[in-house]
């Protein structure tokens, strides 16, 4: 591996960066999955928001009744928004963290805990689990991102 | 070009990265445009959400009637949120994909189809076009991001 | 410093990149703070959205009354969404801008104005300040991102 790294200046040959790429792809795919779950609940619960989406159910009043909110749809949407609010900082700060020269083992620890916490958060939100299940999984992911931000600021600080 | 690349280790001299930078800037600017369209509809439809935004219409009850939702404003906002949900994964996974060493032609194909699909999606949402216009344009962009994620995970996999 | 840079091809040793890392970490941490402020208002205003979040207030009807929207909570949530809509483009376009070889002083000017504008925007939203306070701070951040996108497209353009 050292030989390989000596030959290459490609980021993708750096092990910390490869770990970052792997976990970032996983959490972003997990976030994308929320769109499919929303679509699944919209179709099975027949709960839409755009008039053009209910056209296949007929015209006029018969279709209008499907323009409504559904608790399950709204729950998935809240989970999706929470993903955006938390995964966006992870992806941005995580990239800078991966470039700040952390130990591979420390970096893996951060990425693994964050990814596990966000997967747990999704289950806690969708099942739903009683609190503080969702709150704790949210706090763990939040803390990991905070810890990476600290390392980034310590290494890069130039105001 | 080859000479230039030999002299430089700058990412911005790599053609795949330049293509990524170009298309990412375009889709992010397109997403930012949604803010301006929302503001346009809020002002022309006189539909606001913050009391301080209606102060120029007078005080008390006369201004309060402009604190309301408007179908056109809500439609643009849904398009904007859909952009966030789909363009964030493209930007994150696309960066890793651009660094994973794809062929320039393959990378351009991914970036072009995604960008075209998201521009179509915006038109399909705002006009609005009958379904499955919006659904298909969403699915095409989603699939492109999925395909890039597959390449990233195949190249970088380090769990 | 020059010696250090000569020895290293690490991005994190590039001063423009260090400035980008610093300001990106700051604005993303600021965005993350919105989650804590939302939680603070949800708890102090007793305004929740998930039934499982009100379980500690008792069972049945006594807990149901806390499933409601509160103007302060909604205000923070709008500020948070506005952050997502504006900070995501900054992080994405800013990275490409930092890699496009700008002068350090020009880059610092962009990053500082954007960061200042977004912090002002949050205060303008949460206090709230009378308009056009919030509108102007939004427009300044928006314009900075636009200016960086122009530099990225001029440098990287490959369609």
CSV table of C-alpha atoms in Angstrom, one decimal:
chain,number,residue,atom,x,y,z
A,1,UNK,CA,0.0,0.0,0.0
A,2,UNK,CA,2.8,2.5,0.8
A,3,UNK,CA,4.3,2.0,-2.6
A,4,UNK,CA,1.0,2.5,-4.2
A,5,UNK,CA,0.5,5.8,-2.3
A,6,UNK,CA,4.0,7.0,-3.2
A,7,UNK,CA,3.2,6.5,-6.9
A,8,UNK,CA,-0.1,8.3,-6.7
A,9,UNK,CA,-1.3,11.7,-5.5
A,10,UNK,CA,-4.9,10.6,-6.1
A,11,UNK,CA,-7.2,11.3,-3.2
A,12,UNK,CA,-9.0,8.1,-3.8
A,13,UNK,CA,-5.8,6.1,-3.0
A,14,UNK,CA,-5.7,7.6,0.5
A,15,UNK,CA,-7.3,5.2,3.0
A,16,UNK,CA,-9.0,7.8,5.1
A,17,UNK,CA,-10.5,9.4,2.0
A,18,UNK,CA,-11.7,5.9,0.8
A,19,UNK,CA,-13.4,5.4,4.2
A,20,UNK,CA,-15.0,8.9,3.9
A,21,UNK,CA,-16.2,8.1,0.3
A,22,UNK,CA,-17.6,4.7,1.4
A,23,UNK,CA,-19.6,6.1,4.4
A,24,UNK,CA,-20.7,9.2,2.6
A,25,UNK,CA,-22.1,7.2,-0.3
A,26,UNK,CA,-23.9,5.0,2.2
A,27,UNK,CA,-25.5,7.8,4.2
A,28,UNK,CA,-26.5,9.7,1.1
A,29,UNK,CA,-28.0,6.5,-0.4
A,30,UNK,CA,-29.9,6.0,2.9
A,31,UNK,CA,-31.2,9.6,2.6
A,32,UNK,CA,-32.2,9.0,-1.0
A,33,UNK,CA,-34.2,5.9,0.2
A,34,UNK,CA,-36.5,8.3,2.1
A,35,UNK,CA,-37.8,9.5,-1.3
A,36,UNK,CA,-38.9,6.0,-2.2
A,37,UNK,CA,-40.5,5.4,1.2
A,38,UNK,CA,-42.4,8.7,0.9
A,39,UNK,CA,-43.6,7.6,-2.6
A,40,UNK,CA,-44.6,4.2,-1.2
A,41,UNK,CA,-46.7,5.7,1.5
A,42,UNK,CA,-48.2,8.4,-0.8
A,43,UNK,CA,-49.4,5.6,-3.2
A,44,UNK,CA,-50.6,3.1,-0.6
A,45,UNK,CA,-52.3,5.7,1.6
A,46,UNK,CA,-53.5,7.6,-1.5
A,47,UNK,CA,-52.4,10.9,-0.1
A,48,UNK,CA,-51.0,13.4,-2.6
A,49,UNK,CA,-50.2,17.1,-2.7
A,50,UNK,CA,-50.1,18.0,-6.4
A,51,UNK,CA,-53.4,17.8,-8.4
A,52,UNK,CA,-51.6,16.4,-11.4
A,53,UNK,CA,-50.6,13.4,-9.3
A,54,UNK,CA,-54.2,12.3,-8.7
A,55,UNK,CA,-55.3,12.5,-12.4
A,56,UNK,CA,-55.2,8.7,-12.7
A,57,UNK,CA,-57.9,8.4,-10.0
A,58,UNK,CA,-60.4,10.2,-12.2
A,59,UNK,CA,-61.5,13.8,-12.7
A,60,UNK,CA,-63.0,16.5,-10.5
A,61,UNK,CA,-64.2,15.7,-7.0
A,62,UNK,CA,-63.4,12.0,-7.1
A,63,UNK,CA,-59.7,12.8,-7.5
A,64,UNK,CA,-59.7,15.8,-5.1
A,65,UNK,CA,-60.3,13.7,-2.1
A,66,UNK,CA,-56.8,12.2,-2.5
A,67,UNK,CA,-55.2,15.7,-2.1
A,68,UNK,CA,-54.7,15.3,1.6
A,69,UNK,CA,-52.0,14.8,4.3
A,70,UNK,CA,-51.5,11.4,5.8
A,71,UNK,CA,-49.7,10.9,9.2
A,72,UNK,CA,-47.4,8.2,7.8
A,73,UNK,CA,-46.4,10.3,4.8
A,74,UNK,CA,-45.7,13.3,7.0
A,75,UNK,CA,-43.6,11.1,9.4
A,76,UNK,CA,-41.3,9.9,6.5
A,77,UNK,CA,-41.0,13.5,5.3
A,78,UNK,CA,-39.9,14.7,8.7
A,79,UNK,CA,-37.3,11.9,8.8
A,80,UNK,CA,-36.1,13.0,5.3
A,81,UNK,CA,-35.8,16.7,6.4
A,82,UNK,CA,-34.0,15.6,9.5
A,83,UNK,CA,-31.6,13.6,7.3
A,84,UNK,CA,-30.9,16.7,5.2
A,85,UNK,CA,-30.3,18.8,8.3
A,86,UNK,CA,-27.8,16.3,9.7
A,87,UNK,CA,-26.2,14.5,6.7
A,88,UNK,CA,-25.4,17.8,4.9
A,89,UNK,CA,-23.1,18.9,7.8
A,90,UNK,CA,-21.6,15.4,8.0
A,91,UNK,CA,-20.8,15.3,4.2
A,92,UNK,CA,-19.3,18.9,4.3
A,93,UNK,CA,-17.4,18.7,7.5
A,94,UNK,CA,-16.5,15.0,7.0
A,95,UNK,CA,-14.7,15.9,3.7
A,96,UNK,CA,-12.6,18.6,5.4
A,97,UNK,CA,-12.0,16.2,8.3
A,98,UNK,CA,-10.8,13.5,5.9
A,99,UNK,CA,-8.4,16.0,4.4
A,100,UNK,CA,-7.1,17.2,7.8
A,101,UNK,CA,-4.9,14.1,8.3
A,102,UNK,CA,-6.7,12.1,11.0
A,103,UNK,CA,-5.6,8.6,12.0
A,104,UNK,CA,-7.4,6.0,9.9
A,105,UNK,CA,-8.7,4.2,13.1
A,106,UNK,CA,-10.0,7.5,14.5
A,107,UNK,CA,-11.6,8.5,11.2
A,108,UNK,CA,-13.3,5.1,10.9
A,109,UNK,CA,-14.6,5.4,14.4
A,110,UNK,CA,-16.3,8.7,13.5
A,111,UNK,CA,-17.7,7.6,10.2
A,112,UNK,CA,-19.0,4.3,11.6
A,113,UNK,CA,-20.7,5.8,14.6
A,114,UNK,CA,-22.3,8.5,12.5
A,115,UNK,CA,-23.6,6.1,9.9
A,116,UNK,CA,-24.9,3.7,12.6
A,117,UNK,CA,-26.6,6.5,14.5
A,118,UNK,CA,-28.4,7.8,11.4
A,119,UNK,CA,-29.6,4.3,10.4
A,120,UNK,CA,-30.9,3.8,13.9
A,121,UNK,CA,-32.5,7.3,13.8
A,122,UNK,CA,-34.4,6.3,10.7
A,123,UNK,CA,-35.7,3.1,12.3
A,124,UNK,CA,-36.6,5.1,15.5
A,125,UNK,CA,-38.5,7.6,13.4
A,126,UNK,CA,-40.4,5.2,11.1
A,127,UNK,CA,-41.3,2.4,13.5
A,128,UNK,CA,-41.6,4.7,15.8
A,129,UNK,CA,-39.6,3.7,18.8
A,130,UNK,CA,-40.5,5.4,22.1
A,131,UNK,CA,-38.3,8.3,23.1
A,132,UNK,CA,-35.4,8.8,23.9
A,133,UNK,CA,-34.6,6.4,21.1
A,134,UNK,CA,-34.8,8.9,18.3
A,135,UNK,CA,-33.4,11.7,20.4
A,136,UNK,CA,-30.3,9.7,21.4
A,137,UNK,CA,-29.5,8.5,17.9
A,138,UNK,CA,-29.9,12.1,16.7
A,139,UNK,CA,-27.5,13.4,19.5
A,140,UNK,CA,-24.9,10.7,18.7
A,141,UNK,CA,-24.7,11.7,15.0
A,142,UNK,CA,-24.7,15.4,16.0
A,143,UNK,CA,-21.8,14.9,18.4
A,144,UNK,CA,-19.7,13.0,15.9
A,145,UNK,CA,-20.1,15.8,13.4
A,146,UNK,CA,-19.2,18.3,16.1
A,147,UNK,CA,-16.1,16.3,17.0
A,148,UNK,CA,-14.9,16.3,13.3
A,149,UNK,CA,-15.6,20.1,13.1
A,150,UNK,CA,-13.3,20.6,16.1
A,151,UNK,CA,-10.5,18.7,14.4
A,152,UNK,CA,-11.0,20.6,11.2
A,153,UNK,CA,-10.9,24.0,12.9
A,154,UNK,CA,-7.8,23.0,15.0
A,155,UNK,CA,-6.0,21.9,11.8
A,156,UNK,CA,-7.1,24.4,9.2
A,157,UNK,CA,-7.9,27.6,11.3
A,158,UNK,CA,-7.3,30.6,9.0
A,159,UNK,CA,-9.9,33.3,9.6
B,1,UNK,CA,-3.3,18.9,-22.3
B,2,UNK,CA,-1.3,16.0,-21.2
B,3,UNK,CA,1.8,18.2,-20.6
B,4,UNK,CA,-0.3,20.6,-18.6
B,5,UNK,CA,-1.6,17.8,-16.4
B,6,UNK,CA,1.9,16.4,-15.9
B,7,UNK,CA,3.0,19.8,-14.6
B,8,UNK,CA,0.1,20.3,-12.3
B,9,UNK,CA,-1.4,18.3,-9.5
B,10,UNK,CA,-4.3,20.7,-9.2
B,11,UNK,CA,-7.7,19.1,-9.3
B,12,UNK,CA,-9.0,21.9,-11.4
B,13,UNK,CA,-6.7,20.8,-14.3
B,14,UNK,CA,-8.3,17.3,-14.4
B,15,UNK,CA,-10.9,17.2,-17.1
B,16,UNK,CA,-13.4,15.0,-15.2
B,17,UNK,CA,-13.1,17.4,-12.3
B,18,UNK,CA,-13.6,20.4,-14.5
B,19,UNK,CA,-16.8,18.7,-15.9
B,20,UNK,CA,-18.0,18.0,-12.4
B,21,UNK,CA,-17.3,21.6,-11.3
B,22,UNK,CA,-19.2,23.0,-14.4
B,23,UNK,CA,-22.3,20.8,-13.9
B,24,UNK,CA,-22.3,21.2,-10.1
B,25,UNK,CA,-22.2,25.0,-10.4
B,26,UNK,CA,-25.1,24.8,-13.0
B,27,UNK,CA,-27.4,22.6,-10.9
B,28,UNK,CA,-26.6,24.6,-7.7
B,29,UNK,CA,-27.4,27.9,-9.5
B,30,UNK,CA,-30.6,26.3,-10.8
B,31,UNK,CA,-31.5,25.3,-7.2
B,32,UNK,CA,-30.7,28.9,-6.0
B,33,UNK,CA,-33.1,30.2,-8.7
B,34,UNK,CA,-35.9,28.6,-6.9
B,35,UNK,CA,-35.5,31.2,-4.1
B,36,UNK,CA,-36.0,34.0,-6.6
B,37,UNK,CA,-39.1,32.3,-8.1
B,38,UNK,CA,-40.5,31.8,-4.6
B,39,UNK,CA,-39.9,35.5,-3.8
B,40,UNK,CA,-41.5,36.5,-7.1
B,41,UNK,CA,-44.7,34.5,-6.4
B,42,UNK,CA,-44.8,35.7,-2.7
B,43,UNK,CA,-44.7,39.3,-3.9
B,44,UNK,CA,-47.1,39.0,-6.9
B,45,UNK,CA,-49.6,36.8,-5.0
B,46,UNK,CA,-49.2,38.8,-1.8
B,47,UNK,CA,-48.8,35.6,0.2
B,48,UNK,CA,-46.3,35.9,3.1
B,49,UNK,CA,-45.5,33.9,6.2
B,50,UNK,CA,-43.6,36.3,8.4
B,51,UNK,CA,-45.5,39.3,9.9
B,52,UNK,CA,-42.5,41.6,9.4
B,53,UNK,CA,-42.7,40.9,5.7
B,54,UNK,CA,-46.2,42.5,5.4
B,55,UNK,CA,-45.4,45.7,7.3
B,56,UNK,CA,-45.1,47.7,4.1
B,57,UNK,CA,-48.8,46.9,3.4
B,58,UNK,CA,-50.0,48.8,6.5
B,59,UNK,CA,-50.5,47.9,10.2
B,60,UNK,CA,-52.9,45.5,11.9
B,61,UNK,CA,-55.7,43.7,10.1
B,62,UNK,CA,-55.0,45.2,6.7
B,63,UNK,CA,-51.6,43.6,6.7
B,64,UNK,CA,-52.6,40.3,8.4
B,65,UNK,CA,-54.7,39.2,5.4
B,66,UNK,CA,-51.4,38.7,3.4
B,67,UNK,CA,-50.2,36.1,5.9
B,68,UNK,CA,-51.6,33.2,4.0
B,69,UNK,CA,-50.5,30.3,1.8
B,70,UNK,CA,-50.8,30.4,-1.9
B,71,UNK,CA,-50.9,27.3,-4.2
B,72,UNK,CA,-48.3,28.8,-6.6
B,73,UNK,CA,-45.9,29.7,-3.8
B,74,UNK,CA,-46.3,26.2,-2.2
B,75,UNK,CA,-45.6,24.6,-5.5
B,76,UNK,CA,-42.3,26.4,-6.0
B,77,UNK,CA,-41.4,25.6,-2.4
B,78,UNK,CA,-42.0,21.9,-3.0
B,79,UNK,CA,-39.8,22.0,-6.1
B,80,UNK,CA,-37.1,23.7,-4.1
B,81,UNK,CA,-37.2,21.0,-1.4
B,82,UNK,CA,-37.2,18.3,-4.0
B,83,UNK,CA,-34.1,20.0,-5.5
B,84,UNK,CA,-32.4,19.9,-2.0
B,85,UNK,CA,-33.3,16.2,-1.6
B,86,UNK,CA,-31.8,15.3,-5.0
B,87,UNK,CA,-29.1,17.8,-5.7
B,88,UNK,CA,-27.4,17.3,-2.4
B,89,UNK,CA,-26.7,13.6,-3.1
B,90,UNK,CA,-25.6,14.5,-6.6
B,91,UNK,CA,-23.1,17.1,-5.4
B,92,UNK,CA,-21.7,14.8,-2.6
B,93,UNK,CA,-21.6,11.5,-4.6
B,94,UNK,CA,-20.6,13.3,-7.8
B,95,UNK,CA,-17.5,14.7,-6.1
B,96,UNK,CA,-16.4,11.2,-5.0
B,97,UNK,CA,-17.3,9.8,-8.4
B,98,UNK,CA,-15.2,12.5,-10.2
B,99,UNK,CA,-12.3,11.5,-7.9
B,100,UNK,CA,-12.7,7.7,-8.5
B,101,UNK,CA,-11.2,7.9,-12.0
B,102,UNK,CA,-14.1,7.5,-14.4
B,103,UNK,CA,-13.6,7.9,-18.2
B,104,UNK,CA,-14.3,11.5,-19.2
B,105,UNK,CA,-17.0,10.4,-21.7
B,106,UNK,CA,-18.8,8.3,-19.1
B,107,UNK,CA,-18.6,11.1,-16.5
B,108,UNK,CA,-20.0,13.7,-18.9
B,109,UNK,CA,-22.8,11.3,-19.8
B,110,UNK,CA,-23.7,11.1,-16.1
B,111,UNK,CA,-23.4,14.8,-15.4
B,112,UNK,CA,-25.3,15.8,-18.6
B,113,UNK,CA,-28.2,13.5,-18.0
B,114,UNK,CA,-28.6,14.5,-14.4
B,115,UNK,CA,-28.5,18.2,-15.1
B,116,UNK,CA,-31.0,17.8,-18.0
B,117,UNK,CA,-33.3,15.7,-15.9
B,118,UNK,CA,-33.3,18.2,-13.0
B,119,UNK,CA,-34.0,21.2,-15.4
B,120,UNK,CA,-36.9,19.2,-16.9
B,121,UNK,CA,-38.1,18.3,-13.4
B,122,UNK,CA,-38.3,22.0,-12.6
B,123,UNK,CA,-40.3,22.8,-15.7
B,124,UNK,CA,-42.6,19.7,-15.1
B,125,UNK,CA,-43.2,21.0,-11.5
B,126,UNK,CA,-43.8,24.6,-12.3
B,127,UNK,CA,-45.9,24.5,-15.5
B,128,UNK,CA,-47.1,21.8,-14.3
B,129,UNK,CA,-46.8,19.0,-16.9
B,130,UNK,CA,-49.2,16.0,-16.5
B,131,UNK,CA,-47.7,13.0,-14.9
B,132,UNK,CA,-45.6,10.9,-15.4
B,133,UNK,CA,-43.5,13.9,-16.7
B,134,UNK,CA,-42.3,15.0,-13.3
B,135,UNK,CA,-42.0,11.5,-12.0
B,136,UNK,CA,-39.9,10.3,-14.9
B,137,UNK,CA,-37.5,13.3,-14.8
B,138,UNK,CA,-37.1,12.7,-11.0
B,139,UNK,CA,-36.4,9.0,-11.6
B,140,UNK,CA,-33.8,9.7,-14.3
B,141,UNK,CA,-31.8,12.0,-12.0
B,142,UNK,CA,-32.2,9.6,-9.1
B,143,UNK,CA,-30.8,6.7,-11.2
B,144,UNK,CA,-27.8,8.7,-12.4
B,145,UNK,CA,-26.8,9.4,-8.8
B,146,UNK,CA,-27.3,5.8,-7.9
B,147,UNK,CA,-25.1,4.7,-10.8
B,148,UNK,CA,-22.3,7.1,-9.6
B,149,UNK,CA,-22.7,5.8,-6.1
B,150,UNK,CA,-22.1,2.3,-7.4
B,151,UNK,CA,-18.9,3.3,-9.1
B,152,UNK,CA,-17.7,5.1,-5.9
B,153,UNK,CA,-18.4,2.2,-3.7
B,154,UNK,CA,-16.8,-0.3,-6.1
B,155,UNK,CA,-13.6,1.9,-6.3
B,156,UNK,CA,-13.3,3.2,-2.7
B,157,UNK,CA,-14.9,0.5,-0.6
B,158,UNK,CA,-13.3,0.6,2.9
B,159,UNK,CA,-15.8,-0.1,5.6
C,1,UNK,CA,5.1,28.3,5.2
C,2,UNK,CA,6.4,28.2,1.7
C,3,UNK,CA,8.8,25.4,2.5
C,4,UNK,CA,6.0,23.4,4.1
C,5,UNK,CA,3.8,23.8,1.0
C,6,UNK,CA,6.7,22.8,-1.2
C,7,UNK,CA,7.0,19.5,0.7
C,8,UNK,CA,3.3,18.8,0.7
C,9,UNK,CA,0.6,18.3,-1.9
C,10,UNK,CA,-2.0,18.1,0.8
C,11,UNK,CA,-5.0,20.4,0.1
C,12,UNK,CA,-5.1,21.3,3.8
C,13,UNK,CA,-1.7,23.0,3.5
C,14,UNK,CA,-3.1,25.4,0.8
C,15,UNK,CA,-4.1,28.7,2.5
C,16,UNK,CA,-7.2,29.3,0.4
C,17,UNK,CA,-8.3,25.8,1.2
C,18,UNK,CA,-7.7,26.3,4.9
C,19,UNK,CA,-9.8,29.5,4.8
C,20,UNK,CA,-12.5,27.5,3.0
C,21,UNK,CA,-12.4,24.8,5.6
C,22,UNK,CA,-12.5,27.3,8.5
C,23,UNK,CA,-15.5,29.2,7.2
C,24,UNK,CA,-17.4,26.1,5.9
C,25,UNK,CA,-17.0,24.5,9.4
C,26,UNK,CA,-18.3,27.8,11.0
C,27,UNK,CA,-21.4,28.1,8.8
C,28,UNK,CA,-22.3,24.4,9.0
C,29,UNK,CA,-21.9,24.6,12.8
C,30,UNK,CA,-24.2,27.7,12.8
C,31,UNK,CA,-26.7,25.7,10.7
C,32,UNK,CA,-26.5,22.8,13.1
C,33,UNK,CA,-27.2,25.2,16.0
C,34,UNK,CA,-30.7,25.7,14.5
C,35,UNK,CA,-31.6,22.2,15.6
C,36,UNK,CA,-30.8,23.0,19.2
C,37,UNK,CA,-32.8,26.2,19.0
C,38,UNK,CA,-35.7,24.3,17.6
C,39,UNK,CA,-35.5,21.8,20.4
C,40,UNK,CA,-35.3,24.6,23.0
C,41,UNK,CA,-38.5,26.2,21.7
C,42,UNK,CA,-40.3,22.9,21.3
C,43,UNK,CA,-39.6,22.1,24.9
C,44,UNK,CA,-40.2,25.5,26.5
C,45,UNK,CA,-43.3,26.1,24.3
C,46,UNK,CA,-44.4,22.5,24.7
C,47,UNK,CA,-45.2,22.2,21.0
C,48,UNK,CA,-44.4,18.9,19.4
C,49,UNK,CA,-45.2,17.1,16.3
C,50,UNK,CA,-44.6,13.4,17.0
C,51,UNK,CA,-47.0,11.6,19.5
C,52,UNK,CA,-44.0,9.7,21.0
C,53,UNK,CA,-42.4,13.0,22.0
C,54,UNK,CA,-45.2,13.9,24.3
C,55,UNK,CA,-45.4,10.6,26.1
C,56,UNK,CA,-43.6,12.0,29.2
C,57,UNK,CA,-46.5,14.5,29.6
C,58,UNK,CA,-48.9,11.7,30.4
C,59,UNK,CA,-51.2,9.5,28.3
C,60,UNK,CA,-54.2,10.2,26.0
C,61,UNK,CA,-55.8,13.6,25.9
C,62,UNK,CA,-53.5,15.3,28.4
C,63,UNK,CA,-50.5,14.7,26.1
C,64,UNK,CA,-52.4,15.3,22.8
C,65,UNK,CA,-52.7,19.0,23.5
C,66,UNK,CA,-48.9,19.4,23.1
C,67,UNK,CA,-49.2,18.2,19.5
C,68,UNK,CA,-49.5,21.6,18.1
C,69,UNK,CA,-47.6,24.2,16.1
C,70,UNK,CA,-46.0,27.2,17.8
C,71,UNK,CA,-45.1,30.5,16.0
C,72,UNK,CA,-41.6,30.6,17.6
C,73,UNK,CA,-40.8,27.0,16.7
C,74,UNK,CA,-42.0,27.5,13.1
C,75,UNK,CA,-39.9,30.6,12.8
C,76,UNK,CA,-36.7,28.8,13.8
C,77,UNK,CA,-37.6,26.0,11.4
C,78,UNK,CA,-38.0,28.4,8.5
C,79,UNK,CA,-34.6,29.9,9.4
C,80,UNK,CA,-33.1,26.4,9.4
C,81,UNK,CA,-34.6,25.6,6.0
C,82,UNK,CA,-33.4,28.9,4.6
C,83,UNK,CA,-29.9,27.9,5.9
C,84,UNK,CA,-30.1,24.6,4.0
C,85,UNK,CA,-31.2,26.4,0.8
C,86,UNK,CA,-28.3,28.9,1.0
C,87,UNK,CA,-25.5,27.1,2.9
C,88,UNK,CA,-25.6,24.0,0.7
C,89,UNK,CA,-24.8,26.0,-2.5
C,90,UNK,CA,-22.1,27.9,-0.6
C,91,UNK,CA,-20.4,24.7,0.6
C,92,UNK,CA,-20.6,23.1,-2.9
C,93,UNK,CA,-19.6,26.1,-5.0
C,94,UNK,CA,-17.2,27.3,-2.4
C,95,UNK,CA,-15.2,24.1,-2.6
C,96,UNK,CA,-14.9,24.4,-6.3
C,97,UNK,CA,-14.0,28.1,-6.0
C,98,UNK,CA,-11.3,27.3,-3.4
C,99,UNK,CA,-9.8,24.8,-5.9
C,100,UNK,CA,-10.1,27.2,-8.9
C,101,UNK,CA,-7.0,29.2,-7.7
C,102,UNK,CA,-8.4,32.5,-6.4
C,103,UNK,CA,-6.2,35.0,-4.6
C,104,UNK,CA,-6.2,34.4,-0.8
C,105,UNK,CA,-7.4,38.0,-0.1
C,106,UNK,CA,-10.3,37.7,-2.7
C,107,UNK,CA,-11.3,34.3,-1.3
C,108,UNK,CA,-11.2,35.5,2.3
C,109,UNK,CA,-13.4,38.5,1.3
C,110,UNK,CA,-16.0,36.1,-0.2
C,111,UNK,CA,-15.9,33.7,2.8
C,112,UNK,CA,-16.1,36.4,5.4
C,113,UNK,CA,-18.9,38.4,3.8
C,114,UNK,CA,-21.0,35.2,3.3
C,115,UNK,CA,-20.4,34.0,6.9
C,116,UNK,CA,-21.2,37.4,8.3
C,117,UNK,CA,-24.3,37.7,6.2
C,118,UNK,CA,-25.7,34.3,7.2
C,119,UNK,CA,-25.1,35.1,10.9
C,120,UNK,CA,-26.9,38.4,10.5
C,121,UNK,CA,-29.7,36.6,8.6
C,122,UNK,CA,-30.2,34.3,11.6
C,123,UNK,CA,-30.4,37.2,14.0
C,124,UNK,CA,-32.7,39.1,11.7
C,125,UNK,CA,-35.0,36.0,11.4
C,126,UNK,CA,-35.0,35.1,15.1
C,127,UNK,CA,-35.3,38.5,16.8
C,128,UNK,CA,-37.0,39.4,14.3
C,129,UNK,CA,-35.6,42.6,12.8
C,130,UNK,CA,-37.9,44.7,10.6
C,131,UNK,CA,-37.4,44.2,6.9
C,132,UNK,CA,-35.4,44.8,4.8
C,133,UNK,CA,-32.9,43.5,7.4
C,134,UNK,CA,-33.5,39.8,6.7
C,135,UNK,CA,-33.9,40.3,3.0
C,136,UNK,CA,-30.7,42.2,2.6
C,137,UNK,CA,-28.6,39.8,4.6
C,138,UNK,CA,-30.1,37.0,2.5
C,139,UNK,CA,-29.2,38.9,-0.8
C,140,UNK,CA,-25.6,39.5,0.3
C,141,UNK,CA,-25.0,35.8,1.0
C,142,UNK,CA,-26.7,34.9,-2.3
C,143,UNK,CA,-24.6,37.4,-4.3
C,144,UNK,CA,-21.3,36.0,-2.8
C,145,UNK,CA,-22.2,32.5,-3.8
C,146,UNK,CA,-23.2,33.8,-7.3
C,147,UNK,CA,-19.8,35.6,-7.6
C,148,UNK,CA,-17.9,32.4,-6.6
C,149,UNK,CA,-20.0,30.4,-9.2
C,150,UNK,CA,-19.0,32.8,-11.9
C,151,UNK,CA,-15.3,32.3,-11.1
C,152,UNK,CA,-15.7,28.5,-11.0
C,153,UNK,CA,-17.5,28.5,-14.4
C,154,UNK,CA,-14.9,30.8,-15.9
C,155,UNK,CA,-12.0,28.6,-14.7
C,156,UNK,CA,-13.4,25.1,-15.1
C,157,UNK,CA,-15.9,25.4,-18.0
C,158,UNK,CA,-16.2,22.0,-19.7
C,159,UNK,CA,-19.7,21.2,-20.8
